[in-house]
PDB file of C-alpha atoms in Angstrom:
ATOM      1  CA  MET A   1     104.988 115.147 220.395  1.00 42.00           C
ATOM      2  CA  ASN A   2     101.796 115.320 218.656  1.00 50.00           C
ATOM      3  CA  PRO A   3      99.526 112.178 218.915  1.00 56.00           C
ATOM      4  CA  THR A   4      98.823 110.091 215.855  1.00 57.00           C
ATOM      5  CA  PRO A   5      95.545 108.306 216.773  1.00 66.00           C
ATOM      6  CA  SER A   6      93.737 105.997 214.129  1.00 63.00           C
ATOM      7  CA  SER A   7      90.386 106.780 212.906  1.00 57.00           C
ATOM      8  CA  THR A   8      89.914 103.028 212.100  1.00 49.00           C
ATOM      9  CA  PRO A   9      90.652 100.171 214.272  1.00 52.00           C
ATOM     10  CA  HIS A  10      94.016  98.245 213.561  1.00 47.00           C
ATOM     11  CA  PRO A  11      93.979  94.739 211.924  1.00 42.00           C
ATOM     12  CA  THR A  12      92.763  92.079 214.653  1.00 45.00           C
ATOM     13  CA  PRO A  13      92.651  88.287 214.572  1.00 44.00           C
ATOM     14  CA  THR A  14      90.388  86.088 212.534  1.00 45.00           C
ATOM     15  CA  ALA A  15      87.077  85.262 213.945  1.00 42.00           C
ATOM     16  CA  ALA A  16      88.258  82.124 215.010  1.00 48.00           C
ATOM     17  CA  SER A  17      91.201  82.934 217.344  1.00 73.00           C
ATOM     18  CA  GLY A  18      90.598  86.207 219.259  1.00 94.00           C
ATOM     19  CA  ARG A  19      88.612  87.161 222.389  1.00 98.00           C
ATOM     20  CA  ALA A  20      87.637  90.828 223.121  1.00 98.00           C
ATOM     21  CA  LEU A  21      86.407  92.571 225.860  1.00 98.00           C
ATOM     22  CA  VAL A  22      84.193  95.675 225.570  1.00 98.00           C
ATOM     23  CA  LEU A  23      83.908  98.156 228.555  1.00 98.00           C
ATOM     24  CA  GLY A  24      81.140 100.651 227.751  1.00 98.00           C
ATOM     25  CA  GLY A  25      80.659 104.359 229.278  1.00 96.00           C
ATOM     26  CA  GLY A  26      78.742 105.042 232.012  1.00 94.00           C
ATOM     27  CA  GLY A  27      80.068 107.543 234.317  1.00 94.00           C
ATOM     28  CA  SER A  28      81.374 107.137 237.853  1.00 94.00           C
ATOM     29  CA  THR A  29      78.784 104.656 238.919  1.00 95.00           C
ATOM     30  CA  GLY A  30      79.375 102.774 235.445  1.00 96.00           C
ATOM     31  CA  ASN A  31      83.089 102.465 236.123  1.00 97.00           C
ATOM     32  CA  ALA A  32      82.241 100.759 239.590  1.00 97.00           C
ATOM     33  CA  TRP A  33      79.660  98.643 238.212  1.00 97.00           C
ATOM     34  CA  LEU A  34      82.106  97.521 235.676  1.00 98.00           C
ATOM     35  CA  ILE A  35      84.970  96.677 238.334  1.00 98.00           C
ATOM     36  CA  GLY A  36      82.325  94.970 240.164  1.00 98.00           C
ATOM     37  CA  VAL A  37      81.133  92.631 237.252  1.00 98.00           C
ATOM     38  CA  LEU A  38      84.705  91.865 236.323  1.00 98.00           C
ATOM     39  CA  THR A  39      85.759  90.884 240.014  1.00 98.00           C
ATOM     40  CA  GLY A  40      82.306  88.926 240.420  1.00 98.00           C
ATOM     41  CA  LEU A  41      83.200  86.605 237.411  1.00 98.00           C
ATOM     42  CA  ALA A  42      86.753  86.298 238.513  1.00 98.00           C
ATOM     43  CA  ASP A  43      85.848  85.179 242.134  1.00 98.00           C
ATOM     44  CA  ALA A  44      83.558  82.684 240.446  1.00 98.00           C
ATOM     45  CA  GLY A  45      86.216  81.474 238.216  1.00 98.00           C
ATOM     46  CA  LEU A  46      86.099  83.278 235.183  1.00 98.00           C
ATOM     47  CA  ASP A  47      88.767  85.955 234.389  1.00 98.00           C
ATOM     48  CA  VAL A  48      87.800  87.772 231.156  1.00 98.00           C
ATOM     49  CA  THR A  49      90.704  90.257 231.640  1.00 97.00           C
ATOM     50  CA  ASP A  50      92.879  87.698 229.669  1.00 95.00           C
ATOM     51  CA  ALA A  51      91.196  88.913 226.492  1.00 97.00           C
ATOM     52  CA  ASP A  52      93.387  89.609 223.544  1.00 97.00           C
ATOM     53  CA  LEU A  53      91.790  93.249 222.939  1.00 98.00           C
ATOM     54  CA  VAL A  54      90.291  95.547 225.442  1.00 98.00           C
ATOM     55  CA  VAL A  55      88.070  98.263 224.143  1.00 98.00           C
ATOM     56  CA  GLY A  56      87.373 101.084 226.471  1.00 98.00           C
ATOM     57  CA  THR A  57      85.053 104.219 226.069  1.00 98.00           C
ATOM     58  CA  SER A  58      84.876 106.940 228.675  1.00 97.00           C
ATOM     59  CA  ALA A  59      84.193 105.257 232.106  1.00 97.00           C
ATOM     60  CA  GLY A  60      85.165 101.992 230.353  1.00 98.00           C
ATOM     61  CA  SER A  61      88.524 103.273 229.333  1.00 98.00           C
ATOM     62  CA  THR A  62      89.403 104.202 233.052  1.00 98.00           C
ATOM     63  CA  ALA A  63      88.275 100.455 233.745  1.00 98.00           C
ATOM     64  CA  ALA A  64      90.407  99.231 231.041  1.00 98.00           C
ATOM     65  CA  ALA A  65      93.391 101.113 232.305  1.00 97.00           C
ATOM     66  CA  GLN A  66      92.795 100.107 235.855  1.00 97.00           C
ATOM     67  CA  ILE A  67      92.642  96.518 235.212  1.00 97.00           C
ATOM     68  CA  ALA A  68      95.679  96.546 233.131  1.00 95.00           C
ATOM     69  CA  GLY A  69      97.641  97.856 235.984  1.00 91.00           C
ATOM     70  CA  ALA A  70      96.230  96.303 239.082  1.00 93.00           C
ATOM     71  CA  GLY A  71      94.488  93.306 240.586  1.00 95.00           C
ATOM     72  CA  LEU A  72      90.707  92.971 240.604  1.00 97.00           C
ATOM     73  CA  THR A  73      90.503  92.264 244.239  1.00 97.00           C
ATOM     74  CA  ASP A  74      92.139  95.666 245.063  1.00 96.00           C
ATOM     75  CA  LEU A  75      90.490  97.849 242.667  1.00 97.00           C
ATOM     76  CA  TYR A  76      87.003  96.284 243.910  1.00 97.00           C
ATOM     77  CA  ALA A  77      88.080  96.794 247.492  1.00 96.00           C
ATOM     78  CA  ALA A  78      88.989 100.219 246.705  1.00 95.00           C
ATOM     79  CA  VAL A  79      85.615 100.968 245.155  1.00 96.00           C
ATOM     80  CA  LEU A  80      83.859 100.054 248.271  1.00 96.00           C
ATOM     81  CA  GLU A  81      86.144 101.844 250.621  1.00 91.00           C
ATOM     82  CA  THR A  82      85.756 105.237 248.844  1.00 73.00           C
ATOM     83  CA  SER A  83      83.930 108.148 250.330  1.00 54.00           C
ATOM     84  CA  ARG A  84      84.331 110.896 248.139  1.00 55.00           C
ATOM     85  CA  PRO A  85      86.166 111.548 244.467  1.00 50.00           C
ATOM     86  CA  ARG A  86      89.641 111.977 244.294  1.00 49.00           C
ATOM     87  CA  VAL A  87      90.036 115.302 242.668  1.00 45.00           C
ATOM     88  CA  ALA A  88      93.138 117.156 241.758  1.00 42.00           C
ATOM     89  CA  PRO A  89      93.808 120.571 243.506  1.00 37.00           C
ATOM     90  CA  PRO A  90      93.241 123.629 241.179  1.00 37.00           C
ATOM     91  CA  VAL A  91      96.094 124.394 238.813  1.00 36.00           C
ATOM     92  CA  PRO A  92      97.775 127.694 239.900  1.00 33.00           C
ATOM     93  CA  GLY A  93      96.390 130.466 237.595  1.00 35.00           C
ATOM     94  CA  ASN A  94      93.467 128.559 236.175  1.00 39.00           C
ATOM     95  CA  GLY A  95      91.283 129.277 239.025  1.00 40.00           C
ATOM     96  CA  PRO A  96      88.222 126.988 240.168  1.00 39.00           C
ATOM     97  CA  ALA A  97      86.538 125.008 237.843  1.00 43.00           C
ATOM     98  CA  PRO A  98      83.127 126.441 236.873  1.00 45.00           C
ATOM     99  CA  ALA A  99      80.449 124.277 238.413  1.00 46.00           C
ATOM    100  CA  ARG A 100      77.821 122.619 236.049  1.00 53.00           C
ATOM    101  CA  PRO A 101      75.060 120.238 237.261  1.00 55.00           C
ATOM    102  CA  VAL A 102      74.877 116.992 235.244  1.00 60.00           C
ATOM    103  CA  SER A 103      71.347 117.999 234.385  1.00 63.00           C
ATOM    104  CA  ASP A 104      72.640 121.442 232.640  1.00 78.00           C
ATOM    105  CA  HIS A 105      75.006 119.203 230.552  1.00 79.00           C
ATOM    106  CA  LEU A 106      72.301 116.770 229.581  1.00 80.00           C
ATOM    107  CA  GLU A 107      70.288 119.638 228.680  1.00 89.00           C
ATOM    108  CA  ARG A 108      72.910 121.585 226.527  1.00 89.00           C
ATOM    109  CA  THR A 109      73.905 118.132 224.770  1.00 91.00           C
ATOM    110  CA  GLY A 110      70.302 117.050 224.226  1.00 93.00           C
ATOM    111  CA  ARG A 111      69.672 120.150 222.414  1.00 95.00           C
ATOM    112  CA  ILE A 112      72.548 119.356 220.021  1.00 96.00           C
ATOM    113  CA  ILE A 113      71.395 115.898 219.540  1.00 96.00           C
ATOM    114  CA  ALA A 114      67.859 116.976 218.724  1.00 96.00           C
ATOM    115  CA  SER A 115      69.110 119.686 216.057  1.00 97.00           C
ATOM    116  CA  SER A 116      71.708 117.388 214.505  1.00 98.00           C
ATOM    117  CA  GLU A 117      71.303 115.910 211.040  1.00 97.00           C
ATOM    118  CA  ASP A 118      73.160 112.704 211.763  1.00 98.00           C
ATOM    119  CA  ALA A 119      75.843 111.450 213.971  1.00 97.00           C
ATOM    120  CA  ALA A 120      78.777 113.177 212.319  1.00 98.00           C
ATOM    121  CA  ASP A 121      77.035 116.394 212.341  1.00 98.00           C
ATOM    122  CA  MET A 122      76.228 115.892 216.268  1.00 98.00           C
ATOM    123  CA  ARG A 123      79.926 115.072 216.980  1.00 98.00           C
ATOM    124  CA  ARG A 124      81.003 118.361 215.180  1.00 98.00           C
ATOM    125  CA  ARG A 125      78.726 120.343 217.290  1.00 97.00           C
ATOM    126  CA  MET A 126      79.567 118.442 220.560  1.00 97.00           C
ATOM    127  CA  GLY A 127      83.205 119.229 219.566  1.00 97.00           C
ATOM    128  CA  ALA A 128      82.716 122.986 218.829  1.00 96.00           C
ATOM    129  CA  LEU A 129      80.646 123.312 222.258  1.00 93.00           C
ATOM    130  CA  ALA A 130      83.514 121.715 224.148  1.00 94.00           C
ATOM    131  CA  LEU A 131      86.232 123.964 222.445  1.00 95.00           C
ATOM    132  CA  ASP A 132      84.148 127.065 223.561  1.00 91.00           C
ATOM    133  CA  LEU A 133      84.123 125.916 226.902  1.00 86.00           C
ATOM    134  CA  ALA A 134      87.645 125.163 227.019  1.00 85.00           C
ATOM    135  CA  SER A 135      88.534 128.781 225.711  1.00 84.00           C
ATOM    136  CA  ALA A 136      86.716 130.108 229.020  1.00 85.00           C
ATOM    137  CA  TYR A 137      88.600 127.626 231.118  1.00 84.00           C
ATOM    138  CA  ASP A 138      91.190 124.952 230.179  1.00 88.00           C
ATOM    139  CA  ALA A 139      90.715 122.085 232.662  1.00 91.00           C
ATOM    140  CA  THR A 140      93.223 119.913 230.847  1.00 95.00           C
ATOM    141  CA  ALA A 141      95.970 119.960 233.462  1.00 95.00           C
ATOM    142  CA  ARG A 142      93.699 119.410 236.491  1.00 94.00           C
ATOM    143  CA  TRP A 143      91.610 116.713 234.783  1.00 95.00           C
ATOM    144  CA  ARG A 144      95.062 114.816 233.872  1.00 97.00           C
ATOM    145  CA  GLU A 145      96.222 114.733 237.319  1.00 96.00           C
ATOM    146  CA  THR A 146      92.565 113.653 238.310  1.00 95.00           C
ATOM    147  CA  VAL A 147      92.705 110.727 235.772  1.00 96.00           C
ATOM    148  CA  ALA A 148      96.265 109.786 236.732  1.00 96.00           C
ATOM    149  CA  ALA A 149      95.488 109.550 240.453  1.00 94.00           C
ATOM    150  CA  ARG A 150      92.810 106.663 239.410  1.00 93.00           C
ATOM    151  CA  LEU A 151      95.443 104.750 237.731  1.00 94.00           C
ATOM    152  CA  LEU A 152      98.004 102.398 239.524  1.00 87.00           C
ATOM    153  CA  GLY A 153      99.616 101.430 236.280  1.00 85.00           C
ATOM    154  CA  ARG A 154     100.236 104.165 233.795  1.00 85.00           C
ATOM    155  CA  ASP A 155     102.113 102.088 230.838  1.00 93.00           C
ATOM    156  CA  TRP A 156     100.185 100.620 227.923  1.00 97.00           C
ATOM    157  CA  PRO A 157      99.500  96.903 228.448  1.00 95.00           C
ATOM    158  CA  HIS A 158     101.008  94.076 226.536  1.00 91.00           C
ATOM    159  CA  HIS A 159      97.654  93.004 225.089  1.00 92.00           C
ATOM    160  CA  GLY A 160      95.724  94.908 222.591  1.00 96.00           C
ATOM    161  CA  LEU A 161      93.899  98.052 224.102  1.00 98.00           C
ATOM    162  CA  PHE A 162      91.747 100.743 222.254  1.00 98.00           C
ATOM    163  CA  ILE A 163      90.837 103.958 224.032  1.00 98.00           C
ATOM    164  CA  THR A 164      88.203 105.772 221.929  1.00 98.00           C
ATOM    165  CA  ALA A 165      87.837 109.705 221.834  1.00 98.00           C
ATOM    166  CA  VAL A 166      86.432 112.233 219.244  1.00 98.00           C
ATOM    167  CA  ASP A 167      88.621 114.952 217.725  1.00 98.00           C
ATOM    168  CA  ALA A 168      86.865 118.118 218.935  1.00 98.00           C
ATOM    169  CA  HIS A 169      88.071 120.217 216.144  1.00 97.00           C
ATOM    170  CA  THR A 170      86.789 118.099 213.223  1.00 98.00           C
ATOM    171  CA  GLY A 171      84.259 115.802 215.025  1.00 98.00           C
ATOM    172  CA  GLU A 172      86.074 112.685 213.631  1.00 98.00           C
ATOM    173  CA  PRO A 173      86.253 109.678 215.834  1.00 98.00           C
ATOM    174  CA  VAL A 174      89.883 108.502 216.906  1.00 98.00           C
ATOM    175  CA  VAL A 175      91.382 105.275 218.469  1.00 98.00           C
ATOM    176  CA  PHE A 176      94.048 105.338 220.782  1.00 98.00           C
ATOM    177  CA  ASP A 177      96.320 102.474 221.401  1.00 98.00           C
ATOM    178  CA  SER A 178     100.012 101.963 222.198  1.00 97.00           C
ATOM    179  CA  SER A 179     101.519 102.939 218.896  1.00 97.00           C
ATOM    180  CA  SER A 180      99.710 106.134 218.945  1.00 97.00           C
ATOM    181  CA  GLY A 181     102.523 108.080 220.804  1.00 97.00           C
ATOM    182  CA  VAL A 182     100.039 109.386 223.404  1.00 97.00           C
ATOM    183  CA  ASP A 183     100.603 108.270 227.196  1.00 97.00           C
ATOM    184  CA  LEU A 184      97.951 106.114 228.528  1.00 98.00           C
ATOM    185  CA  VAL A 185      96.758 108.820 231.131  1.00 98.00           C
ATOM    186  CA  ASP A 186      96.084 111.203 228.230  1.00 98.00           C
ATOM    187  CA  ALA A 187      94.211 108.697 226.051  1.00 98.00           C
ATOM    188  CA  VAL A 188      91.788 107.934 229.267  1.00 98.00           C
ATOM    189  CA  ALA A 189      91.452 111.642 230.048  1.00 98.00           C
ATOM    190  CA  ALA A 190      90.368 112.314 226.386  1.00 98.00           C
ATOM    191  CA  SER A 191      88.103 109.547 226.450  1.00 98.00           C
ATOM    192  CA  CYS A 192      86.473 110.706 229.743  1.00 96.00           C
ATOM    193  CA  ALA A 193      86.101 114.458 228.672  1.00 95.00           C
ATOM    194  CA  SER A 194      82.265 114.516 228.338  1.00 85.00           C
ATOM    195  CA  GLY A 195      82.033 118.302 229.528  1.00 81.00           C
ATOM    196  CA  PHE A 196      85.104 120.073 227.919  1.00 90.00           C
ATOM    197  CA  ALA A 197      88.043 119.582 225.312  1.00 96.00           C
ATOM    198  CA  TYR A 198      91.055 117.708 226.478  1.00 97.00           C
ATOM    199  CA  GLY A 199      94.236 118.652 225.117  1.00 97.00           C
ATOM    200  CA  ILE A 200      96.820 116.610 223.821  1.00 98.00           C
ATOM    201  CA  GLY A 201      99.710 118.263 221.762  1.00 96.00           C
ATOM    202  CA  ASP A 202      97.974 120.820 219.567  1.00 95.00           C
ATOM    203  CA  ARG A 203      94.652 118.888 219.332  1.00 97.00           C
ATOM    204  CA  ARG A 204      91.810 118.642 221.506  1.00 98.00           C
ATOM    205  CA  TYR A 205      89.323 115.864 222.080  1.00 98.00           C
ATOM    206  CA  ILE A 206      86.133 115.007 223.692  1.00 98.00           C
ATOM    207  CA  ASP A 207      84.380 111.718 225.181  1.00 97.00           C
ATOM    208  CA  GLY A 208      84.477 108.502 223.220  1.00 98.00           C
ATOM    209  CA  GLY A 209      81.014 107.950 223.678  1.00 97.00           C
ATOM    210  CA  TYR A 210      80.216 110.356 221.233  1.00 97.00           C
ATOM    211  CA  ARG A 211      81.304 107.736 218.456  1.00 97.00           C
ATOM    212  CA  ARG A 212      79.150 105.148 220.401  1.00 97.00           C
ATOM    213  CA  ASN A 213      78.792 104.538 224.002  1.00 96.00           C
ATOM    214  CA  GLU A 214      80.342 100.920 223.824  1.00 98.00           C
ATOM    215  CA  ASN A 215      82.186 101.115 220.371  1.00 98.00           C
ATOM    216  CA  ALA A 216      81.642  97.143 220.537  1.00 98.00           C
ATOM    217  CA  ASP A 217      82.370  97.179 216.447  1.00 98.00           C
ATOM    218  CA  LEU A 218      85.952  98.085 217.175  1.00 98.00           C
ATOM    219  CA  ALA A 219      86.244  94.353 218.177  1.00 98.00           C
ATOM    220  CA  ALA A 220      85.356  93.186 214.725  1.00 97.00           C
ATOM    221  CA  GLY A 221      87.419  90.170 213.651  1.00 96.00           C
ATOM    222  CA  HIS A 222      87.361  88.359 217.120  1.00 97.00           C
ATOM    223  CA  GLY A 223      85.724  85.116 217.762  1.00 97.00           C
ATOM    224  CA  ARG A 224      84.106  85.921 220.870  1.00 98.00           C
ATOM    225  CA  VAL A 225      83.218  89.470 222.273  1.00 98.00           C
ATOM    226  CA  LEU A 226      82.039  90.067 225.747  1.00 98.00           C
ATOM    227  CA  VAL A 227      80.387  93.795 226.071  1.00 98.00           C
ATOM    228  CA  LEU A 228      79.573  95.196 229.432  1.00 98.00           C
ATOM    229  CA  SER A 229      77.463  98.266 228.961  1.00 98.00           C
ATOM    230  CA  PRO A 230      76.413 100.051 232.305  1.00 96.00           C
ATOM    231  CA  PHE A 231      73.828 102.170 230.258  1.00 94.00           C
ATOM    232  CA  GLY A 232      72.041  98.908 229.386  1.00 95.00           C
ATOM    233  CA  GLY A 233      72.623  99.252 225.847  1.00 95.00           C
ATOM    234  CA  ARG A 234      70.562 102.354 225.624  1.00 93.00           C
ATOM    235  CA  THR A 235      71.348 105.646 223.640  1.00 94.00           C
ATOM    236  CA  ARG A 236      70.411 109.113 223.713  1.00 94.00           C
ATOM    237  CA  MET A 237      70.543 109.195 219.923  1.00 96.00           C
ATOM    238  CA  PRO A 238      68.116 108.543 216.974  1.00 96.00           C
ATOM    239  CA  LEU A 239      68.034 105.084 216.562  1.00 96.00           C
ATOM    240  CA  GLU A 240      68.290 105.723 212.852  1.00 97.00           C
ATOM    241  CA  TRP A 241      71.806 106.785 213.613  1.00 97.00           C
ATOM    242  CA  GLY A 242      72.721 103.035 214.533  1.00 96.00           C
ATOM    243  CA  MET A 243      74.689 103.952 217.742  1.00 96.00           C
ATOM    244  CA  GLN A 244      72.839 101.808 220.109  1.00 97.00           C
ATOM    245  CA  LEU A 245      74.398  98.493 221.322  1.00 98.00           C
ATOM    246  CA  ALA A 246      71.929  96.348 219.525  1.00 98.00           C
ATOM    247  CA  ALA A 247      73.010  97.650 216.095  1.00 98.00           C
ATOM    248  CA  GLN A 248      76.777  96.860 216.926  1.00 98.00           C
ATOM    249  CA  VAL A 249      75.794  93.505 218.182  1.00 98.00           C
ATOM    250  CA  GLU A 250      74.075  92.729 214.837  1.00 98.00           C
ATOM    251  CA  GLU A 251      77.186  94.251 212.870  1.00 97.00           C
ATOM    252  CA  LEU A 252      79.499  91.770 214.875  1.00 97.00           C
ATOM    253  CA  ARG A 253      77.374  88.844 214.599  1.00 97.00           C
ATOM    254  CA  ALA A 254      77.142  89.408 210.767  1.00 97.00           C
ATOM    255  CA  GLY A 255      80.727  89.482 210.696  1.00 96.00           C
ATOM    256  CA  GLY A 256      81.202  85.952 212.317  1.00 96.00           C
ATOM    257  CA  SER A 257      81.599  86.898 216.020  1.00 97.00           C
ATOM    258  CA  ARG A 258      79.893  85.283 218.771  1.00 97.00           C
ATOM    259  CA  VAL A 259      78.744  88.005 221.051  1.00 98.00           C
ATOM    260  CA  GLU A 260      77.449  88.242 224.783  1.00 98.00           C
ATOM    261  CA  THR A 261      76.415  91.108 226.609  1.00 98.00           C
ATOM    262  CA  ILE A 262      76.174  91.990 230.375  1.00 98.00           C
ATOM    263  CA  LEU A 263      73.742  94.875 231.286  1.00 97.00           C
ATOM    264  CA  PRO A 264      72.724  96.206 234.723  1.00 96.00           C
ATOM    265  CA  ASP A 265      69.743  94.336 236.335  1.00 94.00           C
ATOM    266  CA  GLY A 266      66.573  95.995 237.367  1.00 85.00           C
ATOM    267  CA  ASP A 267      67.681  96.693 240.707  1.00 80.00           C
ATOM    268  CA  ALA A 268      70.657  98.632 239.773  1.00 83.00           C
ATOM    269  CA  GLU A 269      69.164 100.712 236.845  1.00 79.00           C
ATOM    270  CA  HIS A 270      68.439 103.725 239.105  1.00 82.00           C
ATOM    271  CA  MET A 271      72.386 104.345 239.680  1.00 87.00           C
ATOM    272  CA  PHE A 272      73.010 105.092 236.105  1.00 85.00           C
ATOM    273  CA  GLY A 273      71.634 107.734 233.573  1.00 79.00           C
ATOM    274  CA  ALA A 274      71.185 111.024 235.440  1.00 78.00           C
ATOM    275  CA  ASN A 275      72.640 109.577 238.498  1.00 85.00           C
ATOM    276  CA  ALA A 276      75.971 108.114 236.656  1.00 85.00           C
ATOM    277  CA  MET A 277      78.191 111.047 238.232  1.00 86.00           C
ATOM    278  CA  ASP A 278      76.799 110.568 241.933  1.00 90.00           C
ATOM    279  CA  PHE A 279      79.878 109.246 243.632  1.00 89.00           C
ATOM    280  CA  SER A 280      78.010 108.276 246.856  1.00 92.00           C
ATOM    281  CA  LEU A 281      76.336 105.369 244.715  1.00 93.00           C
ATOM    282  CA  ARG A 282      79.680 103.864 243.572  1.00 95.00           C
ATOM    283  CA  PRO A 283      79.797 101.042 246.381  1.00 96.00           C
ATOM    284  CA  ALA A 284      76.204 100.020 245.524  1.00 95.00           C
ATOM    285  CA  ALA A 285      76.961  99.891 241.909  1.00 96.00           C
ATOM    286  CA  ALA A 286      80.091  97.745 242.547  1.00 97.00           C
ATOM    287  CA  ARG A 287      78.161  95.656 244.559  1.00 96.00           C
ATOM    288  CA  ALA A 288      75.326  95.203 242.181  1.00 96.00           C
ATOM    289  CA  GLY A 289      77.795  94.376 239.584  1.00 97.00           C
ATOM    290  CA  TYR A 290      79.781  91.796 241.428  1.00 98.00           C
ATOM    291  CA  ARG A 291      76.505  90.028 242.212  1.00 97.00           C
ATOM    292  CA  GLN A 292      75.798  89.875 238.365  1.00 97.00           C
ATOM    293  CA  GLY A 293      79.074  88.772 237.681  1.00 98.00           C
ATOM    294  CA  GLU A 294      79.221  85.870 240.038  1.00 98.00           C
ATOM    295  CA  ALA A 295      75.848  84.719 239.013  1.00 98.00           C
ATOM    296  CA  LEU A 296      76.727  84.964 235.184  1.00 98.00           C
ATOM    297  CA  ALA A 297      80.122  83.381 235.494  1.00 98.00           C
ATOM    298  CA  ARG A 298      79.008  79.656 234.871  1.00 97.00           C
ATOM    299  CA  GLN A 299      76.783  80.387 231.741  1.00 96.00           C
ATOM    300  CA  LEU A 300      79.680  82.387 230.292  1.00 98.00           C
ATOM    301  CA  THR A 301      82.378  80.119 230.840  1.00 97.00           C
ATOM    302  CA  GLU A 302      81.847  77.736 227.878  1.00 95.00           C
ATOM    303  CA  PHE A 303      81.327  81.042 225.789  1.00 97.00           C
ATOM    304  CA  TRP A 304      84.711  82.475 226.697  1.00 97.00           C
ATOM    305  CA  CYS A 305      86.753  79.440 227.495  1.00 93.00           C
TER     306      CYS A 305
END
């Protein structure tokens, strides 16, 4: 079955009734930090995973699917116990995946960003690059197994869940949800496909962070929106494109939403950015997030409840 993702969000509750949790992208360390923050909040008495809508992008899409299928305590403990990434074995006939350092990926994509006219042009160029890489090595099957190993629950949850991606063929943003006809594992794998084009049916997709790193605007219409941004609201894109978190927050507030954000504190900033894929930093990132969540729970309780 070919997927039918939506290019625009589905109708959401009026601003007086709904609560939305937005989990932004941030690599392997970002995922760990997100789990840490959510667990710290919950252990201090504020469980925000009861949101009416969860928006997940890239690492945030993994976290969104993980909290839908497992308890926070178990997820947090698993992050602290990890010693190396769980990677699926090579798919017979595909050979080993080509090794590409994070720095090389950042350099290639940085050139595309610098030469693009606008965000739409950038997404088209990123898609073309990813399709070219996929023609030399199709990592879809292996990546799906890797993502599936990270999810204890693989069914779409009963609450609203938006998973973002970008169509590699057209550069158009898409939003997967339970009505899209796409397995949750595939939606998450597409949203996290930062280095190649992930195949679902006859379409291929790239990282949802190329739409916006947090995609908080998809929570429009909700009265309270809590945004967790591992990258601290920063963007690699020109500010005039309006992809930064500050622009998203401004849009939400203009629509009547109350918005709060949680960003990594100064002691944790070194674990993101170029270090976002350093798996050895995951336990430290989770602990940093836990401390922040625990410290912020009291002041956020009135906002959320």
